[in-house]
Amino acid sequence: ATTSAAKLVANMGRSDRTVFYRFRWLDNVGNQVGDGESWKQMTVLGLGQQTVKSVAPTSAAVDLRLEMNVETR
């Protein structure tokens, strides 16, 4: 079975935000599996929501970490 994730990112402010994000998939002892994703960029409008998705690179992935950096626009 393929492991995947979808996370909802909400902007509680009125200003649009530029969000940089990446998923890090982890094995059962917390080590990263795969090479890791590159940073992705998206805009979340003021008071808006966006869903970010990822698929695990291998079946050894059992957990994940979503890393984010946010900038005002």
mmCIF file of N, CA, C and O in Angstrom:
data_model
loop_
_atom_site.group_PDB
_atom_site.id
_atom_site.type_symbol
_atom_site.label_atom_id
_atom_site.label_comp_id
_atom_site.label_asym_id
_atom_site.label_seq_id
_atom_site.Cartn_x
_atom_site.Cartn_y
_atom_site.Cartn_z
ATOM 1 N N ALA A 1 0.845 -1.191 0.000
ATOM 2 C CA ALA A 1 0.000 0.000 0.000
ATOM 3 C C ALA A 1 0.884 1.245 0.000
ATOM 4 O O ALA A 1 1.885 1.293 0.697
ATOM 5 N N THR A 2 0.503 2.229 -0.769
ATOM 6 C CA THR A 2 1.242 3.478 -0.842
ATOM 7 C C THR A 2 0.805 4.405 0.277
ATOM 8 O O THR A 2 -0.380 4.554 0.538
ATOM 9 N N THR A 3 1.780 5.006 0.948
ATOM 10 C CA THR A 3 1.486 5.963 2.003
ATOM 11 C C THR A 3 1.456 7.358 1.395
ATOM 12 O O THR A 3 2.355 7.734 0.655
ATOM 13 N N SER A 4 0.411 8.101 1.724
ATOM 14 C CA SER A 4 0.308 9.468 1.226
ATOM 15 C C SER A 4 -0.214 10.364 2.335
ATOM 16 O O SER A 4 -0.698 9.885 3.357
ATOM 17 N N ALA A 5 -0.110 11.677 2.115
ATOM 18 C CA ALA A 5 -0.557 12.637 3.113
ATOM 19 C C ALA A 5 -1.175 13.836 2.422
ATOM 20 O O ALA A 5 -0.769 14.217 1.327
ATOM 21 N N ALA A 6 -2.161 14.419 3.069
ATOM 22 C CA ALA A 6 -2.755 15.678 2.631
ATOM 23 C C ALA A 6 -2.945 16.530 3.879
ATOM 24 O O ALA A 6 -3.522 16.077 4.862
ATOM 25 N N LYS A 7 -2.417 17.738 3.859
ATOM 26 C CA LYS A 7 -2.502 18.643 5.000
ATOM 27 C C LYS A 7 -3.134 19.954 4.553
ATOM 28 O O LYS A 7 -2.794 20.486 3.498
ATOM 29 N N LEU A 8 -4.038 20.471 5.370
ATOM 30 C CA LEU A 8 -4.696 21.733 5.084
ATOM 31 C C LEU A 8 -3.888 22.875 5.686
ATOM 32 O O LEU A 8 -3.557 22.844 6.875
ATOM 33 N N VAL A 9 -3.557 23.855 4.852
ATOM 34 C CA VAL A 9 -2.830 25.044 5.299
ATOM 35 C C VAL A 9 -3.818 26.205 5.254
ATOM 36 O O VAL A 9 -4.389 26.492 4.201
ATOM 37 N N ALA A 10 -4.024 26.849 6.405
ATOM 38 C CA ALA A 10 -4.985 27.949 6.487
ATOM 39 C C ALA A 10 -4.259 29.258 6.793
ATOM 40 O O ALA A 10 -3.350 29.291 7.615
ATOM 41 N N ASN A 11 -4.663 30.309 6.113
ATOM 42 C CA ASN A 11 -4.148 31.651 6.366
ATOM 43 C C ASN A 11 -5.200 32.391 7.185
ATOM 44 O O ASN A 11 -6.259 32.738 6.675
ATOM 45 N N MET A 12 -4.913 32.641 8.443
ATOM 46 C CA MET A 12 -5.872 33.296 9.327
ATOM 47 C C MET A 12 -5.838 34.820 9.193
ATOM 48 O O MET A 12 -6.697 35.505 9.721
ATOM 49 N N GLY A 13 -4.823 35.346 8.484
ATOM 50 C CA GLY A 13 -4.713 36.790 8.299
ATOM 51 C C GLY A 13 -5.418 37.244 7.040
ATOM 52 O O GLY A 13 -5.826 36.445 6.202
ATOM 53 N N ARG A 14 -5.540 38.544 6.893
ATOM 54 C CA ARG A 14 -6.210 39.105 5.718
ATOM 55 C C ARG A 14 -5.267 39.300 4.538
ATOM 56 O O ARG A 14 -5.708 39.446 3.404
ATOM 57 N N SER A 15 -3.963 39.306 4.794
ATOM 58 C CA SER A 15 -2.982 39.496 3.720
ATOM 59 C C SER A 15 -2.632 38.160 3.080
ATOM 60 O O SER A 15 -2.559 37.142 3.761
ATOM 61 N N ASP A 16 -2.402 38.192 1.764
ATOM 62 C CA ASP A 16 -1.940 36.992 1.065
ATOM 63 C C ASP A 16 -0.557 36.613 1.591
ATOM 64 O O ASP A 16 0.225 37.467 1.979
ATOM 65 N N ARG A 17 -0.262 35.328 1.614
ATOM 66 C CA ARG A 17 1.029 34.842 2.090
ATOM 67 C C ARG A 17 1.639 33.917 1.050
ATOM 68 O O ARG A 17 0.953 33.112 0.432
ATOM 69 N N THR A 18 2.946 34.027 0.895
ATOM 70 C CA THR A 18 3.704 33.080 0.086
ATOM 71 C C THR A 18 4.254 32.030 1.030
ATOM 72 O O THR A 18 4.913 32.357 2.018
ATOM 73 N N VAL A 19 3.959 30.784 0.738
ATOM 74 C CA VAL A 19 4.341 29.669 1.606
ATOM 75 C C VAL A 19 5.301 28.762 0.847
ATOM 76 O O VAL A 19 5.045 28.389 -0.301
ATOM 77 N N PHE A 20 6.411 28.436 1.497
ATOM 78 C CA PHE A 20 7.358 27.450 0.976
ATOM 79 C C PHE A 20 7.249 26.224 1.875
ATOM 80 O O PHE A 20 7.250 26.349 3.100
ATOM 81 N N TYR A 21 7.122 25.044 1.274
ATOM 82 C CA TYR A 21 6.916 23.848 2.093
ATOM 83 C C TYR A 21 7.581 22.637 1.457
ATOM 84 O O TYR A 21 7.862 22.612 0.261
ATOM 85 N N ARG A 22 7.839 21.645 2.299
ATOM 86 C CA ARG A 22 8.307 20.345 1.817
ATOM 87 C C ARG A 22 7.963 19.296 2.859
ATOM 88 O O ARG A 22 7.865 19.587 4.055
ATOM 89 N N PHE A 23 7.770 18.081 2.403
ATOM 90 C CA PHE A 23 7.518 16.950 3.286
ATOM 91 C C PHE A 23 8.820 16.185 3.476
ATOM 92 O O PHE A 23 9.588 16.008 2.532
ATOM 93 N N ARG A 24 9.057 15.722 4.684
ATOM 94 C CA ARG A 24 10.154 14.791 4.976
ATOM 95 C C ARG A 24 9.507 13.518 5.510
ATOM 96 O O ARG A 24 8.844 13.539 6.538
ATOM 97 N N TRP A 25 9.708 12.433 4.797
ATOM 98 C CA TRP A 25 9.153 11.143 5.196
ATOM 99 C C TRP A 25 10.139 10.420 6.100
ATOM 100 O O TRP A 25 11.347 10.443 5.862
ATOM 101 N N LEU A 26 9.621 9.764 7.136
ATOM 102 C CA LEU A 26 10.446 9.128 8.158
ATOM 103 C C LEU A 26 10.112 7.648 8.286
ATOM 104 O O LEU A 26 8.967 7.238 8.090
ATOM 105 N N ASP A 27 11.132 6.860 8.673
ATOM 106 C CA ASP A 27 10.898 5.429 8.911
ATOM 107 C C ASP A 27 10.469 5.209 10.363
ATOM 108 O O ASP A 27 10.243 6.162 11.109
ATOM 109 N N ASN A 28 10.387 3.943 10.754
ATOM 110 C CA ASN A 28 9.838 3.624 12.083
ATOM 111 C C ASN A 28 10.735 4.017 13.246
ATOM 112 O O ASN A 28 10.313 3.961 14.393
ATOM 113 N N VAL A 29 11.986 4.438 12.988
ATOM 114 C CA VAL A 29 12.843 4.938 14.064
ATOM 115 C C VAL A 29 13.138 6.436 13.900
ATOM 116 O O VAL A 29 13.982 6.989 14.600
ATOM 117 N N GLY A 30 12.445 7.080 12.963
ATOM 118 C CA GLY A 30 12.559 8.527 12.822
ATOM 119 C C GLY A 30 13.600 9.026 11.848
ATOM 120 O O GLY A 30 13.839 10.227 11.755
ATOM 121 N N ASN A 31 14.229 8.114 11.101
ATOM 122 C CA ASN A 31 15.213 8.531 10.098
ATOM 123 C C ASN A 31 14.516 8.865 8.784
ATOM 124 O O ASN A 31 13.537 8.219 8.404
ATOM 125 N N GLN A 32 15.058 9.855 8.071
ATOM 126 C CA GLN A 32 14.485 10.236 6.787
ATOM 127 C C GLN A 32 14.659 9.116 5.777
ATOM 128 O O GLN A 32 15.719 8.504 5.702
ATOM 129 N N VAL A 33 13.618 8.869 5.003
ATOM 130 C CA VAL A 33 13.704 7.919 3.890
ATOM 131 C C VAL A 33 13.647 8.709 2.587
ATOM 132 O O VAL A 33 12.987 9.743 2.498
ATOM 133 N N GLY A 34 14.349 8.247 1.592
ATOM 134 C CA GLY A 34 14.400 8.950 0.319
ATOM 135 C C GLY A 34 15.320 10.157 0.408
ATOM 136 O O GLY A 34 15.932 10.438 1.438
ATOM 137 N N ASP A 35 15.419 10.881 -0.692
ATOM 138 C CA ASP A 35 16.310 12.037 -0.778
ATOM 139 C C ASP A 35 15.696 13.297 -0.193
ATOM 140 O O ASP A 35 16.369 14.306 -0.061
ATOM 141 N N GLY A 36 14.427 13.263 0.131
ATOM 142 C CA GLY A 36 13.750 14.468 0.616
ATOM 143 C C GLY A 36 13.253 15.298 -0.550
ATOM 144 O O GLY A 36 13.858 15.318 -1.622
ATOM 145 N N GLU A 37 12.150 15.942 -0.351
ATOM 146 C CA GLU A 37 11.570 16.776 -1.407
ATOM 147 C C GLU A 37 12.272 18.123 -1.455
ATOM 148 O O GLU A 37 12.775 18.613 -0.450
ATOM 149 N N SER A 38 12.271 18.732 -2.625
ATOM 150 C CA SER A 38 12.743 20.116 -2.729
ATOM 151 C C SER A 38 11.620 21.029 -2.232
ATOM 152 O O SER A 38 10.453 20.625 -2.142
ATOM 153 N N TRP A 39 11.984 22.266 -1.898
ATOM 154 C CA TRP A 39 10.982 23.228 -1.441
ATOM 155 C C TRP A 39 10.011 23.531 -2.572
ATOM 156 O O TRP A 39 10.407 23.674 -3.731
ATOM 157 N N LYS A 40 8.740 23.612 -2.234
ATOM 158 C CA LYS A 40 7.697 24.000 -3.190
ATOM 159 C C LYS A 40 7.115 25.326 -2.723
ATOM 160 O O LYS A 40 7.145 25.635 -1.541
ATOM 161 N N GLN A 41 6.591 26.091 -3.654
ATOM 162 C CA GLN A 41 6.043 27.405 -3.343
ATOM 163 C C GLN A 41 4.577 27.466 -3.721
ATOM 164 O O GLN A 41 4.172 26.908 -4.746
ATOM 165 N N MET A 42 3.777 28.137 -2.887
ATOM 166 C CA MET A 42 2.377 28.392 -3.222
ATOM 167 C C MET A 42 1.952 29.683 -2.549
ATOM 168 O O MET A 42 2.589 30.152 -1.609
ATOM 169 N N THR A 43 0.867 30.253 -3.044
ATOM 170 C CA THR A 43 0.280 31.437 -2.432
ATOM 171 C C THR A 43 -1.006 31.023 -1.742
ATOM 172 O O THR A 43 -1.832 30.307 -2.320
ATOM 173 N N VAL A 44 -1.162 31.463 -0.486
ATOM 174 C CA VAL A 44 -2.411 31.244 0.239
ATOM 175 C C VAL A 44 -3.039 32.627 0.426
ATOM 176 O O VAL A 44 -2.465 33.499 1.065
ATOM 177 N N LEU A 45 -4.194 32.817 -0.180
ATOM 178 C CA LEU A 45 -4.861 34.112 -0.113
ATOM 179 C C LEU A 45 -5.300 34.427 1.309
ATOM 180 O O LEU A 45 -5.490 33.518 2.125
ATOM 181 N N GLY A 46 -5.477 35.714 1.594
ATOM 182 C CA GLY A 46 -5.939 36.121 2.914
ATOM 183 C C GLY A 46 -7.229 35.409 3.279
ATOM 184 O O GLY A 46 -8.146 35.319 2.462
ATOM 185 N N LEU A 47 -7.278 34.861 4.479
ATOM 186 C CA LEU A 47 -8.411 34.094 5.001
ATOM 187 C C LEU A 47 -8.715 32.853 4.164
ATOM 188 O O LEU A 47 -9.798 32.289 4.250
ATOM 189 N N GLY A 48 -7.745 32.415 3.373
ATOM 190 C CA GLY A 48 -7.948 31.267 2.490
ATOM 191 C C GLY A 48 -7.314 29.992 3.012
ATOM 192 O O GLY A 48 -6.641 29.980 4.049
ATOM 193 N N GLN A 49 -7.545 28.908 2.284
ATOM 194 C CA GLN A 49 -6.999 27.598 2.632
ATOM 195 C C GLN A 49 -6.487 26.920 1.371
ATOM 196 O O GLN A 49 -7.030 27.123 0.289
ATOM 197 N N GLN A 50 -5.439 26.131 1.532
ATOM 198 C CA GLN A 50 -4.888 25.326 0.447
ATOM 199 C C GLN A 50 -4.541 23.956 1.027
ATOM 200 O O GLN A 50 -4.139 23.870 2.187
ATOM 201 N N THR A 51 -4.654 22.924 0.228
ATOM 202 C CA THR A 51 -4.244 21.588 0.651
ATOM 203 C C THR A 51 -2.929 21.243 -0.021
ATOM 204 O O THR A 51 -2.775 21.452 -1.228
ATOM 205 N N VAL A 52 -1.970 20.744 0.770
ATOM 206 C CA VAL A 52 -0.703 20.274 0.223
ATOM 207 C C VAL A 52 -0.684 18.753 0.338
ATOM 208 O O VAL A 52 -1.195 18.194 1.308
ATOM 209 N N LYS A 53 -0.127 18.097 -0.671
ATOM 210 C CA LYS A 53 -0.160 16.629 -0.725
ATOM 211 C C LYS A 53 1.216 16.075 -1.055
ATOM 212 O O LYS A 53 2.023 16.733 -1.708
ATOM 213 N N SER A 54 1.449 14.855 -0.604
ATOM 214 C CA SER A 54 2.703 14.165 -0.905
ATOM 215 C C SER A 54 2.473 12.665 -0.857
ATOM 216 O O SER A 54 1.578 12.187 -0.163
ATOM 217 N N VAL A 55 3.310 11.944 -1.593
ATOM 218 C CA VAL A 55 3.294 10.480 -1.574
ATOM 219 C C VAL A 55 4.664 10.013 -1.095
ATOM 220 O O VAL A 55 5.697 10.529 -1.539
ATOM 221 N N ALA A 56 4.683 9.056 -0.184
ATOM 222 C CA ALA A 56 5.936 8.549 0.366
ATOM 223 C C ALA A 56 6.811 7.958 -0.736
ATOM 224 O O ALA A 56 6.310 7.301 -1.651
ATOM 225 N N PRO A 57 8.131 8.188 -0.648
ATOM 226 C CA PRO A 57 9.031 7.678 -1.695
ATOM 227 C C PRO A 57 9.234 6.164 -1.645
ATOM 228 O O PRO A 57 9.565 5.558 -2.646
ATOM 229 N N THR A 58 9.062 5.570 -0.466
ATOM 230 C CA THR A 58 9.216 4.114 -0.323
ATOM 231 C C THR A 58 8.218 3.597 0.698
ATOM 232 O O THR A 58 7.657 4.357 1.486
ATOM 233 N N SER A 59 8.054 2.288 0.718
ATOM 234 C CA SER A 59 7.130 1.675 1.679
ATOM 235 C C SER A 59 7.684 1.687 3.099
ATOM 236 O O SER A 59 6.959 1.392 4.046
ATOM 237 N N ALA A 60 8.964 2.057 3.270
ATOM 238 C CA ALA A 60 9.553 2.150 4.611
ATOM 239 C C ALA A 60 9.062 3.380 5.369
ATOM 240 O O ALA A 60 9.219 3.470 6.588
ATOM 241 N N ALA A 61 8.453 4.336 4.671
ATOM 242 C CA ALA A 61 7.973 5.564 5.316
ATOM 243 C C ALA A 61 6.720 5.276 6.129
ATOM 244 O O ALA A 61 5.753 4.728 5.613
ATOM 245 N N VAL A 62 6.769 5.638 7.411
ATOM 246 C CA VAL A 62 5.619 5.428 8.287
ATOM 247 C C VAL A 62 5.146 6.717 8.942
ATOM 248 O O VAL A 62 4.090 6.747 9.565
ATOM 249 N N ASP A 63 5.922 7.789 8.828
ATOM 250 C CA ASP A 63 5.567 9.064 9.455
ATOM 251 C C ASP A 63 6.115 10.180 8.576
ATOM 252 O O ASP A 63 6.889 9.934 7.649
ATOM 253 N N LEU A 64 5.732 11.408 8.865
ATOM 254 C CA LEU A 64 6.227 12.511 8.066
ATOM 255 C C LEU A 64 6.349 13.770 8.901
ATOM 256 O O LEU A 64 5.770 13.897 9.976
ATOM 257 N N ARG A 65 7.114 14.697 8.359
ATOM 258 C CA ARG A 65 7.248 16.036 8.934
ATOM 259 C C ARG A 65 6.972 17.012 7.790
ATOM 260 O O ARG A 65 7.539 16.881 6.706
ATOM 261 N N LEU A 66 6.099 17.972 8.047
ATOM 262 C CA LEU A 66 5.825 19.022 7.076
ATOM 263 C C LEU A 66 6.585 20.265 7.528
ATOM 264 O O LEU A 66 6.330 20.789 8.612
ATOM 265 N N GLU A 67 7.546 20.703 6.712
ATOM 266 C CA GLU A 67 8.345 21.883 7.029
ATOM 267 C C GLU A 67 7.826 23.051 6.202
ATOM 268 O O GLU A 67 7.538 22.898 5.014
ATOM 269 N N MET A 68 7.686 24.225 6.849
ATOM 270 C CA MET A 68 7.124 25.385 6.174
ATOM 271 C C MET A 68 7.867 26.661 6.535
ATOM 272 O O MET A 68 8.337 26.814 7.661
ATOM 273 N N ASN A 69 7.953 27.555 5.567
ATOM 274 C CA ASN A 69 8.391 28.932 5.782
ATOM 275 C C ASN A 69 7.343 29.820 5.126
ATOM 276 O O ASN A 69 6.863 29.517 4.039
ATOM 277 N N VAL A 70 6.981 30.902 5.806
ATOM 278 C CA VAL A 70 5.919 31.780 5.320
ATOM 279 C C VAL A 70 6.451 33.207 5.202
ATOM 280 O O VAL A 70 7.135 33.688 6.096
ATOM 281 N N GLU A 71 6.125 33.852 4.072
ATOM 282 C CA GLU A 71 6.494 35.251 3.863
ATOM 283 C C GLU A 71 5.236 36.059 3.597
ATOM 284 O O GLU A 71 4.299 35.574 2.974
ATOM 285 N N THR A 72 5.239 37.309 4.037
ATOM 286 C CA THR A 72 4.159 38.203 3.644
ATOM 287 C C THR A 72 4.396 38.603 2.207
ATOM 288 O O THR A 72 5.528 38.601 1.727
ATOM 289 N N ARG A 73 3.340 38.920 1.507
ATOM 290 C CA ARG A 73 3.458 39.228 0.096
ATOM 291 C C ARG A 73 3.630 40.702 -0.134
ATOM 292 O O ARG A 73 3.117 41.491 0.602
#
